[in-house]
Amino acid sequence: MFYTSDDAKLFYTVEGNGPALVLLHPMPANHRFWLETAAALSQRYRVILPDLRGHGQSEAGEGPITMARLGADIERLLDQAAVSKAMFAGCSIGGYALYEVWRRMPARVEALAFCCARPQADSDAVRAKREEWIAKIAERGTGEWIESMLEQLIGSTARRRNPEKLGEAREMMQMVTPGAAIALQQGLAARPDSTETAKSMRIPTFVLAAGEDQSSTTADMKLLADLIRSGGFGPEFTEIKDAGHYAPWEQPQMVGRLLRRFFDSVL
């Protein structure tokens, strides 16, 4: 199904029936990232699976794909799906978008699950690396960038145990055009710090860390849990030691069980 948000036509699909649960995928994947995990969730929930702007079948629109734009897209998605209030889970950029969702429309949020999505903004070194990739992608396309993403985002255990996952992830990543890849890097470089936002989350929250994650480390995710706790609400924290940044993709059954248990506890 498609809907329009600002200057882009965006795609989403729905699995199951019940209370609304929105799953937001990482960069540069698409809704297929969540399908195996969604199997454990759609037995009880109406699982809404969008392709974020610039990913999969969703257009990028014009200009940087900022977290503010993603937040607006998700608000319109809820309107399109006739959902007044939902639970959410997001991985990587999907989790970064959840900080914006909370800032933008807290009254429409029932619960939040953050998978490998650090609250801190990019460091100067990370921003500089994004600028390098923007220049390389503009000159040579996305091929080299995708191979780098596969190495960085998928944990060593999954690459060793399930090498077919690399090919499947590569197929998802190849749907991202050079223009969209550049817009995503620009938007991520401008991502605001969300540490104060985390302190204001007085709703049920779940924080998932992955021991092999190079981008949002276990320490980063523990910081998120501590920030939420300092605001007066106790989050649930779990680490999967043998998973990387794409933890829900690498270990969908385990993550599905964890999320199902958490969301079941909310209702």
GROMACS .gro file of C-alpha atoms in nm:
model
  267
    1MET     CA    1   0.000   0.000   0.000
    2PHE     CA    2   0.110   0.356  -0.068
    3TYR     CA    3   0.041   0.694   0.087
    4THR     CA    4   0.171   1.045   0.024
    5SER     CA    5   0.377   1.239   0.275
    6ASP     CA    6   0.486   1.588   0.173
    7ASP     CA    7   0.679   1.539  -0.155
    8ALA     CA    8   0.709   1.158  -0.161
    9LYS     CA    9   0.500   0.849  -0.221
   10LEU     CA   10   0.574   0.601   0.057
   11PHE     CA   11   0.509   0.228   0.091
   12TYR     CA   12   0.389   0.019   0.382
   13THR     CA   13   0.237  -0.322   0.443
   14VAL     CA   14   0.040  -0.474   0.730
   15GLU     CA   15   0.054  -0.818   0.893
   16GLY     CA   16  -0.200  -0.950   1.145
   17ASN     CA   17  -0.479  -0.792   1.348
   18GLY     CA   18  -0.502  -0.641   1.695
   19PRO     CA   19  -0.342  -0.344   1.871
   20ALA     CA   20  -0.122  -0.139   1.637
   21LEU     CA   21   0.253  -0.203   1.639
   22VAL     CA   22   0.482  -0.013   1.401
   23LEU     CA   23   0.825  -0.158   1.315
   24LEU     CA   24   1.085   0.081   1.170
   25HIS     CA   25   1.380  -0.071   0.987
   26PRO     CA   26   1.745   0.045   0.977
   27MET     CA   27   1.936   0.211   0.694
   28PRO     CA   28   1.978   0.102   0.417
   29ALA     CA   29   1.726  -0.183   0.443
   30ASN     CA   30   1.347  -0.186   0.403
   31HIS     CA   31   1.038  -0.341   0.564
   32ARG     CA   32   1.159  -0.692   0.472
   33PHE     CA   33   1.419  -0.651   0.749
   34TRP     CA   34   1.141  -0.715   1.002
   35LEU     CA   35   0.937  -0.988   0.832
   36GLU     CA   36   1.077  -1.286   1.024
   37THR     CA   37   1.050  -1.103   1.355
   38ALA     CA   38   0.700  -0.986   1.265
   39ALA     CA   39   0.586  -1.349   1.240
   40ALA     CA   40   0.600  -1.375   1.621
   41LEU     CA   41   0.423  -1.043   1.665
   42SER     CA   42   0.145  -1.055   1.406
   43GLN     CA   43  -0.023  -1.340   1.595
   44ARG     CA   44  -0.152  -1.078   1.840
   45TYR     CA   45  -0.081  -0.738   1.686
   46ARG     CA   46  -0.159  -0.541   1.375
   47VAL     CA   47   0.201  -0.502   1.263
   48ILE     CA   48   0.258  -0.203   1.035
   49LEU     CA   49   0.577  -0.226   0.831
   50PRO     CA   50   0.676   0.086   0.634
   51ASP     CA   51   0.960   0.140   0.392
   52LEU     CA   52   1.111   0.459   0.535
   53ARG     CA   53   1.161   0.750   0.298
   54GLY     CA   54   1.440   0.669   0.049
   55HIS     CA   55   1.429   0.294   0.117
   56GLY     CA   56   1.265   0.002  -0.060
   57GLN     CA   57   0.961   0.113  -0.258
   58SER     CA   58   0.940   0.456  -0.092
   59GLU     CA   59   1.055   0.767  -0.273
   60ALA     CA   60   1.321   0.992  -0.123
   61GLY     CA   61   1.173   1.328  -0.211
   62GLU     CA   62   1.399   1.632  -0.231
   63GLY     CA   63   1.673   1.730   0.014
   64PRO     CA   64   1.824   1.561   0.321
   65ILE     CA   65   1.622   1.284   0.485
   66THR     CA   66   1.622   1.427   0.835
   67MET     CA   67   1.473   1.274   1.147
   68ALA     CA   68   1.211   1.551   1.145
   69ARG     CA   69   1.096   1.442   0.799
   70LEU     CA   70   1.083   1.078   0.905
   71GLY     CA   71   0.879   1.174   1.210
   72ALA     CA   72   0.631   1.360   0.991
   73ASP     CA   73   0.612   1.061   0.757
   74ILE     CA   74   0.533   0.829   1.048
   75GLU     CA   75   0.264   1.064   1.181
   76ARG     CA   76   0.099   1.061   0.838
   77LEU     CA   77   0.135   0.682   0.828
   78LEU     CA   78  -0.069   0.656   1.148
   79ASP     CA   79  -0.332   0.882   0.995
   80GLN     CA   80  -0.335   0.675   0.675
   81ALA     CA   81  -0.373   0.350   0.872
   82ALA     CA   82  -0.643   0.503   1.096
   83VAL     CA   83  -0.434   0.445   1.409
   84SER     CA   84  -0.483   0.685   1.699
   85LYS     CA   85  -0.215   0.534   1.924
   86ALA     CA   86   0.051   0.267   1.864
   87MET     CA   87   0.344   0.081   2.005
   88PHE     CA   88   0.673   0.116   1.817
   89ALA     CA   89   1.003  -0.063   1.767
   90GLY     CA   90   1.290   0.081   1.566
   91CYS     CA   91   1.639  -0.033   1.474
   92SER     CA   92   1.921   0.210   1.389
   93ILE     CA   93   1.769   0.495   1.183
   94GLY     CA   94   1.430   0.347   1.270
   95GLY     CA   95   1.517   0.397   1.636
   96TYR     CA   96   1.655   0.745   1.572
   97ALA     CA   97   1.321   0.827   1.410
   98LEU     CA   98   1.146   0.710   1.728
   99TYR     CA   99   1.313   0.987   1.928
  100GLU     CA  100   1.151   1.229   1.683
  101VAL     CA  101   0.818   1.045   1.703
  102TRP     CA  102   0.823   1.091   2.081
  103ARG     CA  103   0.912   1.459   2.052
  104ARG     CA  104   0.646   1.515   1.786
  105MET     CA  105   0.345   1.316   1.910
  106PRO     CA  106   0.389   1.161   2.256
  107ALA     CA  107   0.013   1.125   2.301
  108ARG     CA  108   0.008   0.873   2.014
  109VAL     CA  109   0.280   0.651   2.162
  110GLU     CA  110   0.186   0.353   2.380
  111ALA     CA  111   0.535   0.202   2.418
  112LEU     CA  112   0.880   0.227   2.257
  113ALA     CA  113   1.144  -0.038   2.183
  114PHE     CA  114   1.489   0.082   2.075
  115CYS     CA  115   1.716  -0.168   1.899
  116CYS     CA  116   2.074  -0.052   1.845
  117ALA     CA  117   1.983   0.318   1.831
  118ARG     CA  118   2.210   0.535   2.044
  119PRO     CA  119   2.069   0.860   2.185
  120GLN     CA  120   2.380   1.068   2.116
  121ALA     CA  121   2.425   1.270   1.799
  122ASP     CA  122   2.706   1.184   1.559
  123SER     CA  123   3.057   1.269   1.670
  124ASP     CA  124   3.268   1.497   1.450
  125ALA     CA  125   3.458   1.192   1.326
  126VAL     CA  126   3.139   1.013   1.222
  127ARG     CA  127   3.009   1.325   1.047
  128ALA     CA  128   3.337   1.354   0.858
  129LYS     CA  129   3.306   0.991   0.749
  130ARG     CA  130   2.954   1.057   0.624
  131GLU     CA  131   3.084   1.349   0.419
  132GLU     CA  132   3.345   1.119   0.265
  133TRP     CA  133   3.076   0.870   0.168
  134ILE     CA  134   2.859   1.144   0.020
  135ALA     CA  135   3.146   1.242  -0.210
  136LYS     CA  136   3.224   0.881  -0.304
  137ILE     CA  137   2.861   0.792  -0.372
  138ALA     CA  138   2.816   1.102  -0.587
  139GLU     CA  139   3.121   1.003  -0.791
  140ARG     CA  140   3.100   0.622  -0.803
  141GLY     CA  141   2.752   0.513  -0.693
  142THR     CA  142   2.654   0.297  -0.398
  143GLY     CA  143   2.846  -0.027  -0.462
  144GLU     CA  144   3.146   0.042  -0.237
  145TRP     CA  145   2.925   0.198   0.029
  146ILE     CA  146   2.696  -0.106   0.040
  147GLU     CA  147   2.988  -0.346   0.087
  148SER     CA  148   3.116  -0.126   0.370
  149MET     CA  149   2.771  -0.124   0.529
  150LEU     CA  150   2.750  -0.503   0.515
  151GLU     CA  151   3.081  -0.530   0.697
  152GLN     CA  152   2.992  -0.267   0.955
  153LEU     CA  153   2.627  -0.345   1.025
  154ILE     CA  154   2.609  -0.725   1.030
  155GLY     CA  155   2.783  -0.895   1.321
  156SER     CA  156   3.069  -1.139   1.279
  157THR     CA  157   2.867  -1.427   1.423
  158ALA     CA  158   2.590  -1.389   1.164
  159ARG     CA  159   2.842  -1.356   0.882
  160ARG     CA  160   3.002  -1.681   0.995
  161ARG     CA  161   2.691  -1.883   1.082
  162ASN     CA  162   2.451  -1.750   0.819
  163PRO     CA  163   2.652  -1.620   0.523
  164GLU     CA  164   2.336  -1.619   0.308
  165LYS     CA  165   2.221  -1.323   0.517
  166LEU     CA  166   2.482  -1.108   0.345
  167GLY     CA  167   2.329  -1.168   0.004
  168GLU     CA  168   1.978  -1.104   0.132
  169ALA     CA  169   2.086  -0.781   0.301
  170ARG     CA  170   2.274  -0.672  -0.013
  171GLU     CA  171   1.955  -0.711  -0.216
  172MET     CA  172   1.770  -0.477   0.021
  173MET     CA  173   2.051  -0.223   0.021
  174GLN     CA  174   2.074  -0.218  -0.358
  175MET     CA  175   1.722  -0.075  -0.373
  176VAL     CA  176   1.857   0.251  -0.227
  177THR     CA  177   1.947   0.490  -0.509
  178PRO     CA  178   2.264   0.703  -0.497
  179GLY     CA  179   2.052   1.014  -0.448
  180ALA     CA  180   1.866   0.858  -0.157
  181ALA     CA  181   2.190   0.730  -0.002
  182ILE     CA  182   2.332   1.082  -0.009
  183ALA     CA  183   2.013   1.230   0.137
  184LEU     CA  184   2.020   0.971   0.416
  185GLN     CA  185   2.382   1.046   0.503
  186GLN     CA  186   2.303   1.417   0.510
  187GLY     CA  187   2.005   1.361   0.737
  188LEU     CA  188   2.195   1.134   0.975
  189ALA     CA  189   2.481   1.384   0.998
  190ALA     CA  190   2.227   1.644   1.113
  191ARG     CA  191   2.062   1.408   1.362
  192PRO     CA  192   1.999   1.593   1.690
  193ASP     CA  193   2.121   1.473   2.027
  194SER     CA  194   1.837   1.289   2.200
  195THR     CA  195   1.973   1.243   2.552
  196GLU     CA  196   1.729   1.496   2.699
  197THR     CA  197   1.448   1.343   2.496
  198ALA     CA  198   1.523   1.004   2.652
  199LYS     CA  199   1.481   1.148   3.002
  200SER     CA  200   1.125   1.252   2.917
  201MET     CA  201   1.008   0.902   2.818
  202ARG     CA  202   0.767   0.813   3.097
  203ILE     CA  203   0.609   0.521   2.916
  204PRO     CA  204   0.702   0.151   2.887
  205THR     CA  205   1.034   0.123   2.705
  206PHE     CA  206   1.257  -0.161   2.594
  207VAL     CA  207   1.626  -0.116   2.510
  208LEU     CA  208   1.810  -0.382   2.310
  209ALA     CA  209   2.189  -0.383   2.278
  210ALA     CA  210   2.403  -0.607   2.058
  211GLY     CA  211   2.749  -0.713   2.171
  212GLU     CA  212   2.899  -0.701   1.820
  213ASP     CA  213   2.747  -0.364   1.727
  214GLN     CA  214   3.012  -0.115   1.615
  215SER     CA  215   2.772   0.176   1.567
  216SER     CA  216   2.549   0.178   1.877
  217THR     CA  217   2.757  -0.006   2.132
  218THR     CA  218   2.632  -0.182   2.444
  219ALA     CA  219   2.763   0.115   2.644
  220ASP     CA  220   2.558   0.351   2.425
  221MET     CA  221   2.243   0.149   2.481
  222LYS     CA  222   2.307   0.121   2.855
  223LEU     CA  223   2.333   0.500   2.854
  224LEU     CA  224   1.991   0.519   2.689
  225ALA     CA  225   1.843   0.292   2.956
  226ASP     CA  226   2.006   0.500   3.230
  227LEU     CA  227   1.873   0.824   3.079
  228ILE     CA  228   1.518   0.689   3.066
  229ARG     CA  229   1.555   0.564   3.424
  230SER     CA  230   1.680   0.905   3.540
  231GLY     CA  231   1.356   1.054   3.413
  232GLY     CA  232   1.164   0.837   3.655
  233PHE     CA  233   1.052   0.542   3.442
  234GLY     CA  234   1.226   0.205   3.450
  235PRO     CA  235   1.310   0.060   3.106
  236GLU     CA  236   1.373  -0.305   3.028
  237PHE     CA  237   1.731  -0.364   2.905
  238THR     CA  238   1.862  -0.671   2.723
  239GLU     CA  239   2.186  -0.747   2.541
  240ILE     CA  240   2.232  -1.011   2.271
  241LYS     CA  241   2.605  -1.071   2.286
  242ASP     CA  242   2.645  -1.252   1.952
  243ALA     CA  243   2.467  -1.002   1.727
  244GLY     CA  244   2.559  -0.683   1.544
  245HIS     CA  245   2.380  -0.361   1.449
  246TYR     CA  246   2.124  -0.557   1.247
  247ALA     CA  247   2.035  -0.772   1.551
  248PRO     CA  248   1.664  -0.823   1.462
  249TRP     CA  249   1.768  -0.937   1.113
  250GLU     CA  250   2.048  -1.158   1.240
  251GLN     CA  251   1.846  -1.323   1.519
  252PRO     CA  252   1.479  -1.269   1.431
  253GLN     CA  253   1.335  -1.546   1.645
  254MET     CA  254   1.512  -1.430   1.960
  255VAL     CA  255   1.426  -1.066   1.902
  256GLY     CA  256   1.071  -1.163   1.816
  257ARG     CA  257   1.036  -1.342   2.149
  258LEU     CA  258   1.185  -1.050   2.340
  259LEU     CA  259   0.961  -0.794   2.172
  260ARG     CA  260   0.653  -1.012   2.205
  261ARG     CA  261   0.715  -1.051   2.578
  262PHE     CA  262   0.769  -0.677   2.620
  263PHE     CA  263   0.469  -0.563   2.420
  264ASP     CA  264   0.247  -0.827   2.582
  265SER     CA  265   0.347  -0.682   2.920
  266VAL     CA  266   0.229  -0.337   2.812
  267LEU     CA  267  -0.128  -0.435   2.732
   0.00000   0.00000   0.00000
